[in-house]
Amino acid sequence: MSQPETSALTLITQPEPPTVAPERPSWGVYEAWVQNEKGRRLKPGVYWHTTHTNEDGERQLVDEWIASPVFVTARTLNSDDGSEGRLLRLVTQGGDKEWVLPMEVFGGSGEDARRSLFAMGVLISLKKRSAFMEYLLEQQPRQTLATTSRPGWHESGVFVLPHRTLGGDGVRYQTAGRAPNLYAARGELAQWQSRVAARCLGNPVLTLAVCCALAGPLLNLVGVNGGGVHLVGDSSSGKSLAQLIGASVWGDPGVFAASWDMTKGGLEIEAASRNDTLLSLDEIKRADPRRVQEMAYALANGQGKGTMTREREGRAKLHWRLLTLSSGERSLSEHAAIGGNPAHAGAELRMVDVNAGTRTHRAFDELHGMEGADFHRALTVAAGQHYGHLGAAFVERLIAGDDRDGLLEAFAKVRARFAVENAQAGRVADRFAVIALAGEMAIAYGLLPWPVGTSLADSQLLYREWLERVGSGNAEDRQILAGIAGFIERHGSSRFSDVDAGETDSRIFDRAGYWELDGTRRLYLFNKSGLIEAAAGFGLARIVKALEAAGALAKRDNDKKRNTKKYRLPGGGSAGLYVVDPERLESEGGIHG
């Protein structure tokens, strides 16, 4: 009987892992499997190699697995506060990662650091947690790198982002490891260009949002202070879409965008985490009306409030320089008024209103052949699928082309295209000009699929619209005149009475002054306290200066040093009163509706 044929089997043998013979006692870190001197296989990780003598006096090898592979590759020095750290390379199932470990964690149990490492995929033996910290502490890497806790330009000339440094490799971003990655990227730049940027063309509010995001890296280079633009329009007009598109320039719009609904301290943290880029703040109605103007000042000034530690040592202040893209159904001053605060012209200049509600299609001017809802939906979906590419690509081109040296001249040429009539309008023109410059540079780089001149033309249009709304006068003057006009409108009949009446009107309580007829016009004769109340927040001398500039002081005594006119008062006595012509409060050079 014949024997069955034997099948041919191909035996696949794994090569033996390399042998290591470390000095004992010592630490060892291995990315792959190895074997010790006795042939025992060791899985990847951090080990403590030592020996043990058993009861028979025999020397035995001990290889204690401490954690998955963690390499200490460099000593780090934080350029923000001088603190030291260690750059770790983490080998995880999700791939290699880097993380800067602050040395200050060794002053405690290290629990927070281990928690962060676990979150990034590092495995640490629960019984060897102290040994793991000992391993990290004992490493003495030769290389030293700079770190920073702020994104944006570093003193060495590179642009630092989490997990990425543009223009060099000598600086690392230092984070606690638990914060979301604001600068994440998804999809493709080409898809964002065709599906988002191309549809922004013809829509000044949308091109403004994109270019506002790109202008952040230019602010420091051209010497323009931070500030913002505030998109004003009814709900569901498209303001939030503009903000979403602006946020998609740097990261995931759902994460990168923030809200006004936070404390001033929280706002400072959000601003510092977006230094040299963009802070997008949705729905100003969520902000505290009593603090919103103070918050606008802080955002533009770029410096947080100093605090003290329990040891009465000053903590480093947060700093930033960026543009803010805000939105709301009300303007900044209108929202502040809800809290009973008068509008501050300085705050309004730092957060400039932009019409995003009464354009051809609410916030839009061109729907590219679509219905409004379809246009909104298409851009929303596209920006949620492709994001985080344009900002980094813009900075890379800026650095690679060494264009920083010529930026001041380029900015001066663009800035000359914005007409200004006073220093305050000039500050706003600076902001629109740097936004325009960023867009034109991105067009020249081939990063925005728009015709040359698009960004400049749209920025000029929105700037002119703002200038037409506020007028060409001084912002504080406008605020003072508007305050007095509003006071007269509210209290003209209840806190003023006829100065020519024979007797004092007993119905007037908390008198602000009197009125008199001069032909067909009624003039209001303010007493000192009433005038200061009407223009709350300003001193008497500043109020008078604004009234004089508007030609609103209708009468005064012959003494040129006096701004009042002396009147005999009903019931007896006399007083010097400020004679205000309400029609001049709203005349050319005054306030505008």
Coordinates of C-alpha atoms in Angstrom, one line a residue:
M1 CA 0.0 0.0 0.0
S2 CA 1.5 3.3 -1.1
Q3 CA 2.2 6.0 1.5
P4 CA 0.4 9.3 1.1
E5 CA 2.5 12.1 -0.2
T6 CA 3.8 14.5 2.4
S7 CA 2.8 18.2 1.9
A8 CA 5.7 20.6 1.5
L9 CA 5.5 23.1 4.4
T10 CA 7.4 26.4 4.3
L11 CA 8.6 27.2 7.8
I12 CA 8.7 30.9 8.5
T13 CA 11.1 31.6 11.3
Q14 CA 11.4 34.9 13.0
P15 CA 14.9 36.2 13.4
E16 CA 16.2 36.3 16.9
P17 CA 16.0 39.8 18.5
P18 CA 19.3 41.5 19.1
T19 CA 21.1 40.8 22.3
V20 CA 21.8 43.5 24.8
A21 CA 24.3 43.3 27.6
P22 CA 23.8 46.5 29.7
E23 CA 25.9 47.4 32.6
R24 CA 24.0 46.5 35.7
P25 CA 22.5 48.4 37.5
S26 CA 21.4 50.7 34.7
W27 CA 18.4 51.9 32.7
G28 CA 17.6 50.7 29.2
V29 CA 15.1 51.8 26.6
Y30 CA 14.2 49.7 23.5
E31 CA 11.9 50.4 20.6
A32 CA 11.7 46.8 19.5
W33 CA 12.1 43.4 21.1
V34 CA 15.5 42.5 22.4
Q35 CA 17.0 39.7 24.4
N36 CA 19.3 39.8 27.4
E37 CA 22.6 37.9 28.0
K38 CA 20.7 34.8 29.0
G39 CA 18.4 34.8 25.9
R40 CA 15.3 36.1 27.7
R41 CA 13.1 38.1 25.3
L42 CA 12.3 41.6 26.4
K43 CA 9.3 43.5 24.9
P44 CA 9.8 47.2 23.9
G45 CA 10.0 49.6 26.8
V46 CA 11.9 51.3 29.6
Y47 CA 13.8 48.8 31.8
W48 CA 15.7 48.8 35.0
H49 CA 18.5 46.3 34.6
T50 CA 20.0 44.9 37.8
T51 CA 21.0 41.6 39.4
H52 CA 19.8 39.5 42.3
T53 CA 21.6 36.9 44.3
N54 CA 19.4 33.9 45.2
E55 CA 19.5 31.7 48.3
D56 CA 22.1 29.5 46.6
G57 CA 24.4 32.5 46.1
E58 CA 23.9 32.5 42.4
R59 CA 23.8 35.8 40.5
Q60 CA 20.5 36.2 38.5
L61 CA 19.7 38.9 36.0
V62 CA 16.7 41.1 36.7
D63 CA 15.0 43.1 33.9
E64 CA 12.1 45.1 35.3
W65 CA 9.7 46.6 32.7
I66 CA 8.9 50.1 33.8
A67 CA 7.0 51.7 30.8
S68 CA 6.5 51.6 27.1
P69 CA 9.4 53.3 25.2
V70 CA 10.0 56.9 26.4
F71 CA 13.3 58.5 25.3
V72 CA 14.6 61.7 26.9
T73 CA 16.2 63.4 23.9
A74 CA 17.0 67.0 25.0
R75 CA 17.1 69.4 27.8
T76 CA 14.7 72.3 27.2
L77 CA 14.8 75.9 28.3
N78 CA 11.5 77.9 28.2
S79 CA 12.1 81.3 26.6
D80 CA 8.9 82.7 28.2
D81 CA 9.9 82.2 31.8
G82 CA 13.3 80.5 31.9
S83 CA 12.0 77.2 33.3
E84 CA 13.6 73.9 32.4
G85 CA 12.1 70.8 31.0
R86 CA 12.9 67.6 29.1
L87 CA 11.9 66.7 25.6
L88 CA 10.5 63.2 25.5
R89 CA 10.0 61.0 22.4
L90 CA 7.1 58.7 23.0
V91 CA 6.8 55.5 21.1
T92 CA 3.1 54.5 21.2
Q93 CA 0.7 52.4 19.2
G94 CA -0.5 55.6 17.6
G95 CA 3.0 56.4 16.4
D96 CA 5.9 58.5 17.6
K97 CA 5.1 61.7 19.5
E98 CA 7.0 64.5 21.3
W99 CA 6.2 66.1 24.6
V100 CA 8.0 68.6 26.7
L101 CA 8.0 67.6 30.4
P102 CA 8.3 70.5 32.8
M103 CA 10.9 69.8 35.5
E104 CA 8.7 71.3 38.1
V105 CA 6.6 68.1 38.1
F106 CA 9.4 66.5 40.1
G107 CA 8.6 68.8 43.0
G108 CA 5.4 66.7 43.6
S109 CA 4.3 63.2 43.0
G110 CA 4.4 63.5 39.2
E111 CA 0.8 62.3 38.9
D112 CA -0.3 65.1 36.5
A113 CA 2.6 64.3 34.2
R114 CA 1.8 60.6 34.2
R115 CA -1.8 61.3 33.5
S116 CA -0.8 63.4 30.5
L117 CA 1.5 60.7 29.2
F118 CA -1.2 58.0 29.6
A119 CA -3.5 60.3 27.6
M120 CA -0.9 60.3 24.8
G121 CA -0.6 56.5 24.7
V122 CA 2.3 55.8 27.1
L123 CA 1.9 52.7 29.3
I124 CA 3.4 52.9 32.7
S125 CA 3.5 50.0 35.2
L126 CA 1.3 50.9 38.1
K127 CA 3.7 49.3 40.5
K128 CA 6.7 51.2 39.0
R129 CA 5.4 54.7 38.9
S130 CA 8.1 56.1 41.2
A131 CA 10.7 54.2 39.3
F132 CA 9.5 55.7 36.0
M133 CA 9.9 59.2 37.5
E134 CA 13.4 58.2 38.7
Y135 CA 14.3 57.2 35.2
L136 CA 13.2 60.5 33.7
L137 CA 15.0 62.5 36.4
E138 CA 18.3 60.7 36.0
Q139 CA 18.6 61.2 32.3
Q140 CA 21.2 63.8 31.2
P141 CA 20.7 64.6 27.5
R142 CA 23.4 66.6 25.8
Q143 CA 21.3 68.6 23.4
T144 CA 19.5 71.8 24.6
L145 CA 16.4 73.2 22.8
A146 CA 14.3 76.3 23.4
T147 CA 10.6 75.9 24.2
T148 CA 7.7 78.3 24.3
S149 CA 4.2 78.1 25.7
R150 CA 2.9 80.5 23.1
P151 CA 2.3 79.8 19.4
G152 CA 3.5 82.2 16.8
W153 CA 6.8 84.0 16.1
H154 CA 9.8 83.0 18.4
E155 CA 12.8 85.2 19.0
S156 CA 14.9 82.9 16.9
G157 CA 12.8 83.7 13.8
V158 CA 10.8 80.5 13.6
F159 CA 7.0 80.2 13.8
V160 CA 5.9 77.7 16.4
L161 CA 2.7 75.7 16.4
P162 CA 1.8 72.7 18.5
H163 CA 3.5 69.6 17.0
R164 CA 5.1 71.7 14.3
T165 CA 7.8 74.5 14.0
L166 CA 7.9 76.4 10.7
G167 CA 11.2 77.8 9.5
G168 CA 13.5 75.7 11.7
D169 CA 13.8 72.9 14.2
G170 CA 15.4 74.4 17.2
V171 CA 12.2 75.3 19.1
R172 CA 9.4 73.2 20.6
Y173 CA 5.9 74.1 21.7
Q174 CA 5.4 73.3 25.4
T175 CA 1.9 72.3 26.6
A176 CA 0.4 70.5 29.5
G177 CA -0.7 67.8 27.1
R178 CA -4.4 67.9 28.0
A179 CA -5.5 71.0 26.0
P180 CA -7.1 70.3 22.6
N181 CA -4.9 70.8 19.6
L182 CA -6.3 74.1 18.2
Y183 CA -4.1 73.8 15.1
A184 CA -5.2 70.4 13.8
A185 CA -5.4 69.8 10.1
R186 CA -7.7 67.7 8.0
G187 CA -8.4 67.1 4.4
E188 CA -6.5 69.0 1.7
L189 CA -5.6 72.6 1.0
A190 CA -6.6 72.2 -2.6
Q191 CA -10.1 71.2 -1.6
W192 CA -10.4 74.1 0.8
Q193 CA -9.3 76.4 -2.0
S194 CA -11.8 75.1 -4.5
R195 CA -14.8 74.5 -2.2
V196 CA -14.3 77.3 0.3
A197 CA -12.0 80.1 -0.9
A198 CA -13.4 80.2 -4.4
R199 CA -16.9 80.7 -3.1
C200 CA -15.8 83.6 -0.9
L201 CA -15.0 85.6 -4.0
G202 CA -17.5 88.4 -4.4
N203 CA -18.3 88.4 -0.6
P204 CA -16.4 91.1 1.2
V205 CA -17.4 89.7 4.7
L206 CA -16.1 86.3 3.8
T207 CA -12.9 87.5 2.2
L208 CA -12.4 89.7 5.3
A209 CA -12.7 86.7 7.5
V210 CA -10.0 84.7 5.6
C211 CA -7.6 87.7 5.3
C212 CA -8.2 88.6 9.0
A213 CA -7.0 85.1 9.9
L214 CA -3.9 85.5 7.6
A215 CA -3.0 88.9 9.0
G216 CA -2.1 87.6 12.4
P217 CA 1.5 86.7 11.5
L218 CA 2.0 90.1 9.9
L219 CA 1.1 92.3 12.8
N220 CA 4.4 92.2 14.6
L221 CA 6.4 92.4 11.4
V222 CA 4.7 95.6 10.2
G223 CA 4.2 97.2 13.6
V224 CA 0.4 97.2 13.8
N225 CA -1.2 96.7 17.1
G226 CA -3.9 94.0 17.6
G227 CA -7.6 94.8 17.5
G228 CA -10.6 93.3 15.9
V229 CA -13.5 93.5 13.5
H230 CA -17.0 92.9 14.8
L231 CA -19.5 91.5 12.3
V232 CA -22.9 93.0 13.1
G233 CA -26.1 91.5 11.8
D234 CA -29.4 89.8 12.7
S235 CA -29.4 86.1 13.8
S236 CA -28.9 83.6 11.0
S237 CA -27.6 86.2 8.6
G238 CA -24.3 84.4 7.9
K239 CA -22.0 85.9 10.5
S240 CA -21.1 82.6 12.1
L241 CA -20.3 81.1 8.7
A242 CA -17.7 83.9 8.2
Q243 CA -16.2 83.1 11.6
L244 CA -16.1 79.4 10.8
I245 CA -14.3 80.1 7.5
G246 CA -11.8 82.3 9.3
A247 CA -11.1 79.7 11.9
S248 CA -10.6 77.0 9.3
V249 CA -7.5 78.9 8.1
W250 CA -5.7 77.7 11.2
G251 CA -7.5 74.6 12.6
D252 CA -10.7 72.7 13.2
P253 CA -13.3 75.5 13.2
G254 CA -15.3 73.6 15.8
V255 CA -12.4 73.7 18.2
F256 CA -10.4 76.8 17.1
A257 CA -13.4 79.2 17.4
A258 CA -14.3 80.4 20.8
S259 CA -17.1 82.3 22.5
W260 CA -17.6 85.6 24.3
D261 CA -19.2 83.6 27.1
M262 CA -16.2 83.5 29.5
T263 CA -14.4 85.4 32.2
K264 CA -11.8 88.0 31.4
G265 CA -9.1 85.6 32.7
G266 CA -10.4 82.9 30.4
L267 CA -10.4 85.3 27.5
E268 CA -6.7 86.0 28.2
I269 CA -5.9 82.3 28.1
E270 CA -7.7 81.9 24.8
A271 CA -6.0 84.9 23.3
A272 CA -2.5 83.8 24.3
S273 CA -3.1 80.3 22.9
R274 CA -3.8 81.9 19.5
N275 CA -0.9 84.4 19.5
D276 CA 0.0 85.7 16.0
T277 CA -3.0 84.0 14.5
L278 CA -6.7 84.7 15.0
L279 CA -9.2 84.8 17.9
S280 CA -12.7 84.1 16.7
L281 CA -15.4 85.0 19.2
D282 CA -19.0 84.2 18.5
E283 CA -22.1 86.0 19.8
I284 CA -21.2 89.1 21.8
K285 CA -24.6 88.8 23.5
R286 CA -23.0 86.1 25.7
A287 CA -20.4 88.5 27.1
D288 CA -20.9 90.2 30.4
P289 CA -22.2 93.7 29.3
R290 CA -20.4 95.3 32.3
R291 CA -17.0 93.9 31.2
V292 CA -17.2 93.6 27.4
Q293 CA -15.5 97.0 26.7
E294 CA -12.7 96.1 29.2
M295 CA -12.3 92.8 27.4
A296 CA -12.1 94.5 24.1
Y297 CA -9.3 96.8 25.4
A298 CA -7.4 93.8 26.8
L299 CA -7.6 91.9 23.5
A300 CA -6.3 94.9 21.5
N301 CA -3.6 95.8 24.1
G302 CA -2.2 92.2 24.1
Q303 CA -1.4 91.9 27.8
G304 CA -3.2 90.0 30.6
K305 CA -3.6 91.0 34.2
G306 CA -0.7 90.2 36.5
T307 CA -1.5 87.8 39.4
M308 CA 0.3 86.7 42.5
T309 CA 1.2 83.2 43.7
R310 CA 0.5 82.1 47.3
E311 CA 4.1 82.9 48.0
R312 CA 3.4 86.5 46.9
E313 CA 5.5 86.1 43.8
G314 CA 4.3 87.6 40.6
R315 CA 3.2 85.2 37.9
A316 CA 4.3 86.0 34.4
K317 CA 1.6 87.9 32.5
L318 CA 0.1 86.4 29.4
H319 CA 0.9 88.3 26.2
W320 CA -0.4 88.0 22.7
R321 CA -0.7 89.9 19.4
L322 CA -3.6 89.0 17.1
L323 CA -6.7 90.1 15.4
T324 CA -10.1 89.2 16.8
L325 CA -13.0 88.3 14.5
S326 CA -16.2 88.9 16.6
S327 CA -19.9 88.8 15.8
G328 CA -23.2 89.7 17.3
E329 CA -26.6 91.1 16.7
R330 CA -25.6 94.3 18.6
S331 CA -22.5 96.5 18.4
L332 CA -20.0 96.6 21.2
S333 CA -21.4 99.9 22.5
E334 CA -25.0 98.7 22.3
H335 CA -24.2 95.6 24.3
A336 CA -22.3 97.6 26.9
A337 CA -25.3 99.9 27.3
I338 CA -27.4 96.9 28.5
G339 CA -25.2 96.8 31.6
G340 CA -25.6 100.6 32.1
N341 CA -22.2 101.5 30.9
P342 CA -21.6 104.4 28.5
A343 CA -19.8 103.5 25.2
H344 CA -16.1 104.1 25.2
A345 CA -14.8 105.4 21.8
G346 CA -11.5 103.6 22.4
A347 CA -13.2 100.3 22.8
E348 CA -15.2 100.8 19.6
L349 CA -12.1 101.7 17.7
R350 CA -10.5 98.5 18.9
M351 CA -13.4 96.4 17.8
V352 CA -14.6 98.0 14.6
D353 CA -18.2 97.3 13.4
V354 CA -18.6 95.7 10.0
N355 CA -22.0 95.4 8.2
A356 CA -22.8 91.7 8.0
G357 CA -26.6 91.9 8.0
T358 CA -27.9 94.3 5.3
R359 CA -25.9 93.3 2.3
T360 CA -27.4 91.9 -0.9
H361 CA -28.1 88.5 0.7
R362 CA -27.9 89.5 4.4
A363 CA -24.1 88.8 5.1
F364 CA -23.4 87.8 1.5
D365 CA -23.2 89.6 -1.8
E366 CA -22.7 86.7 -4.2
L367 CA -24.2 83.2 -3.9
H368 CA -22.4 81.7 -6.9
G369 CA -25.7 80.5 -8.5
M370 CA -27.0 78.9 -5.3
E371 CA -29.9 79.6 -3.0
G372 CA -28.9 81.2 0.3
A373 CA -29.4 78.1 2.5
D374 CA -27.6 75.9 0.0
F375 CA -24.7 78.3 -0.2
H376 CA -24.4 78.4 3.6
R377 CA -24.6 74.7 3.9
A378 CA -22.1 74.0 1.2
L379 CA -19.5 76.2 2.8
T380 CA -20.2 74.9 6.3
V381 CA -19.7 71.3 5.2
A382 CA -16.5 72.1 3.1
A383 CA -14.9 74.1 6.0
G384 CA -15.6 71.2 8.4
Q385 CA -13.9 68.7 6.1
H386 CA -10.9 70.7 5.0
Y387 CA -9.1 72.9 7.4
G388 CA -5.9 73.9 9.1
H389 CA -3.7 74.1 6.0
L390 CA -3.8 77.7 4.7
G391 CA -2.3 79.5 7.8
A392 CA 0.7 77.3 8.0
A393 CA 1.3 77.3 4.2
F394 CA 1.1 81.1 4.3
V395 CA 3.8 81.4 7.0
E396 CA 6.0 78.8 5.2
R397 CA 5.9 80.9 2.0
L398 CA 6.6 84.0 3.9
I399 CA 9.7 82.5 5.5
A400 CA 10.9 80.6 2.5
G401 CA 10.6 83.7 0.3
D402 CA 12.3 85.8 2.9
D403 CA 9.6 88.4 2.4
R404 CA 9.8 89.8 5.9
D405 CA 12.5 92.3 4.9
G406 CA 10.2 94.0 2.4
L407 CA 7.0 94.0 4.4
L408 CA 7.3 97.5 5.8
E409 CA 7.5 99.0 2.3
A410 CA 4.7 96.7 1.0
F411 CA 2.5 97.7 4.0
A412 CA 3.2 101.4 3.4
K413 CA 2.0 101.1 -0.2
V414 CA -1.2 99.4 0.8
R415 CA -1.8 101.7 3.7
A416 CA -1.6 104.7 1.4
R417 CA -4.7 103.4 -0.4
F418 CA -6.8 104.0 2.7
A419 CA -7.9 107.6 3.1
V420 CA -7.8 109.0 6.7
E421 CA -8.7 112.3 8.2
N422 CA -7.5 111.9 11.8
A423 CA -5.3 109.7 13.9
Q424 CA -8.2 107.6 15.2
A425 CA -9.4 106.7 11.7
G426 CA -5.8 106.0 10.9
R427 CA -5.6 103.2 13.5
V428 CA -8.6 101.6 12.0
A429 CA -7.1 102.0 8.5
D430 CA -4.0 100.3 9.8
R431 CA -6.1 97.2 10.6
F432 CA -7.9 97.1 7.3
A433 CA -4.6 97.7 5.5
V434 CA -2.8 94.8 7.1
I435 CA -5.8 92.6 6.4
A436 CA -5.7 93.6 2.8
L437 CA -1.9 93.1 2.6
A438 CA -2.2 89.5 4.0
G439 CA -4.8 88.6 1.4
E440 CA -2.8 90.1 -1.5
M441 CA 0.3 88.2 -0.4
A442 CA -1.7 85.0 -0.2
I443 CA -3.0 85.6 -3.7
A444 CA 0.6 86.2 -5.0
Y445 CA 1.7 83.0 -3.4
G446 CA -1.0 81.1 -5.2
L447 CA -2.7 80.2 -2.0
L448 CA -6.0 82.0 -2.6
P449 CA -7.7 81.5 -6.0
W450 CA -8.8 85.2 -6.3
P451 CA -7.8 87.8 -8.8
V452 CA -5.1 90.2 -7.8
G453 CA -6.6 93.2 -6.0
T454 CA -9.5 91.3 -4.5
S455 CA -8.5 91.6 -0.9
L456 CA -7.5 95.2 -1.2
A457 CA -10.8 96.2 -2.9
D458 CA -12.9 94.4 -0.4
S459 CA -11.0 95.8 2.6
Q460 CA -11.3 99.3 1.2
L461 CA -15.1 98.8 0.7
L462 CA -15.7 97.7 4.3
Y463 CA -13.4 100.5 5.6
R464 CA -15.3 103.1 3.6
E465 CA -18.6 101.8 4.9
W466 CA -17.4 102.1 8.5
L467 CA -16.1 105.6 7.9
E468 CA -19.5 106.7 6.4
R469 CA -21.3 105.3 9.5
V470 CA -19.1 107.0 12.1
G471 CA -18.2 110.2 10.2
S472 CA -14.8 111.8 10.0
G473 CA -14.7 113.5 13.4
N474 CA -13.0 112.5 16.6
A475 CA -14.4 109.3 18.1
E476 CA -14.6 110.8 21.6
D477 CA -16.3 113.9 20.3
R478 CA -18.9 111.7 18.6
Q479 CA -19.5 109.8 21.8
I480 CA -19.9 112.9 23.9
L481 CA -22.3 114.5 21.4
A482 CA -24.3 111.3 21.1
G483 CA -24.5 111.1 24.9
I484 CA -25.8 114.7 25.3
A485 CA -28.3 114.2 22.4
G486 CA -29.6 111.0 24.0
F487 CA -29.9 112.8 27.4
I488 CA -32.0 115.5 25.9
E489 CA -34.2 113.0 24.1
R490 CA -34.8 111.1 27.4
H491 CA -35.0 114.0 29.9
G492 CA -35.8 117.1 27.8
S493 CA -39.3 117.5 29.3
S494 CA -38.7 116.0 32.7
R495 CA -35.5 117.6 33.9
F496 CA -35.6 121.0 32.1
S497 CA -38.1 123.8 32.2
D498 CA -38.6 127.3 30.7
V499 CA -35.9 129.7 31.9
D500 CA -38.3 132.6 31.2
A501 CA -41.1 131.3 33.4
G502 CA -42.0 133.6 36.2
E503 CA -41.8 130.9 38.9
T504 CA -39.8 127.7 39.4
D505 CA -41.5 124.7 38.0
S506 CA -42.1 122.5 41.1
R507 CA -42.6 119.4 38.9
I508 CA -38.9 119.3 38.0
F509 CA -36.9 116.9 40.2
D510 CA -33.1 116.4 39.9
R511 CA -32.9 119.4 37.6
A512 CA -30.3 119.3 34.7
G513 CA -31.0 122.8 33.5
Y514 CA -33.5 124.9 31.6
W515 CA -34.6 125.6 28.0
E516 CA -35.3 128.7 26.0
L517 CA -36.8 129.5 22.6
D518 CA -34.5 131.2 20.2
G519 CA -36.7 131.9 17.2
T520 CA -38.1 128.5 16.2
R521 CA -35.4 126.4 17.9
R522 CA -35.2 125.3 21.5
L523 CA -31.9 125.6 23.2
Y524 CA -31.0 123.6 26.3
L525 CA -29.3 125.4 29.2
F526 CA -27.3 122.8 31.1
N527 CA -26.0 123.2 34.6
K528 CA -22.6 121.8 35.3
S529 CA -23.7 118.6 36.9
G530 CA -26.3 117.9 34.3
L531 CA -23.8 118.3 31.5
I532 CA -21.3 116.0 33.1
E533 CA -24.1 113.4 33.7
A534 CA -25.2 113.7 30.0
A535 CA -21.7 112.8 28.8
A536 CA -20.9 110.2 31.4
G537 CA -17.3 109.1 31.6
F538 CA -15.8 112.5 30.5
G539 CA -14.6 115.5 32.3
L540 CA -16.1 118.9 31.9
A541 CA -13.2 120.4 29.9
R542 CA -13.3 117.5 27.4
I543 CA -17.1 117.9 27.0
V544 CA -16.8 121.6 26.4
K545 CA -14.1 120.9 23.8
A546 CA -16.3 118.5 21.9
L547 CA -19.3 121.0 22.0
E548 CA -17.0 123.8 20.7
A549 CA -15.7 121.6 17.9
A550 CA -19.3 120.8 16.8
G551 CA -20.4 124.5 17.1
A552 CA -23.0 123.3 19.6
L553 CA -22.4 126.0 22.2
A554 CA -24.9 128.5 21.0
K555 CA -24.4 131.4 23.4
R556 CA -21.8 132.6 25.9
D557 CA -20.9 135.7 27.8
N558 CA -18.6 138.2 26.1
D559 CA -15.7 137.0 28.3
K560 CA -14.0 134.6 25.9
K561 CA -12.6 132.6 28.8
R562 CA -16.1 131.6 29.8
N563 CA -18.1 128.9 28.1
T564 CA -21.3 129.7 29.9
K565 CA -23.9 132.4 29.7
K566 CA -25.3 134.0 32.8
Y567 CA -29.1 133.8 33.2
R568 CA -31.6 135.1 35.7
L569 CA -33.4 132.0 37.0
P570 CA -37.1 131.6 37.8
G571 CA -37.8 132.3 41.4
G572 CA -34.7 134.5 41.8
G573 CA -31.0 134.2 41.6
S574 CA -28.7 133.7 38.6
A575 CA -26.3 131.1 37.2
G576 CA -23.9 130.5 34.4
L577 CA -25.3 127.8 32.1
Y578 CA -24.0 125.9 29.1
V579 CA -26.2 126.7 26.1
V580 CA -26.5 123.7 23.8
D581 CA -28.1 123.7 20.4
P582 CA -29.3 120.1 19.9
E583 CA -29.5 120.5 16.1
R584 CA -25.7 121.0 16.1
L585 CA -25.2 117.7 18.0
E586 CA -26.3 115.9 14.8
S587 CA -24.8 118.2 12.2
E588 CA -21.9 117.6 9.9
G589 CA -18.9 116.9 12.1
G590 CA -21.1 115.7 14.9
I591 CA -22.8 112.4 15.3
H592 CA -24.3 110.3 12.5
G593 CA -27.1 107.8 12.4

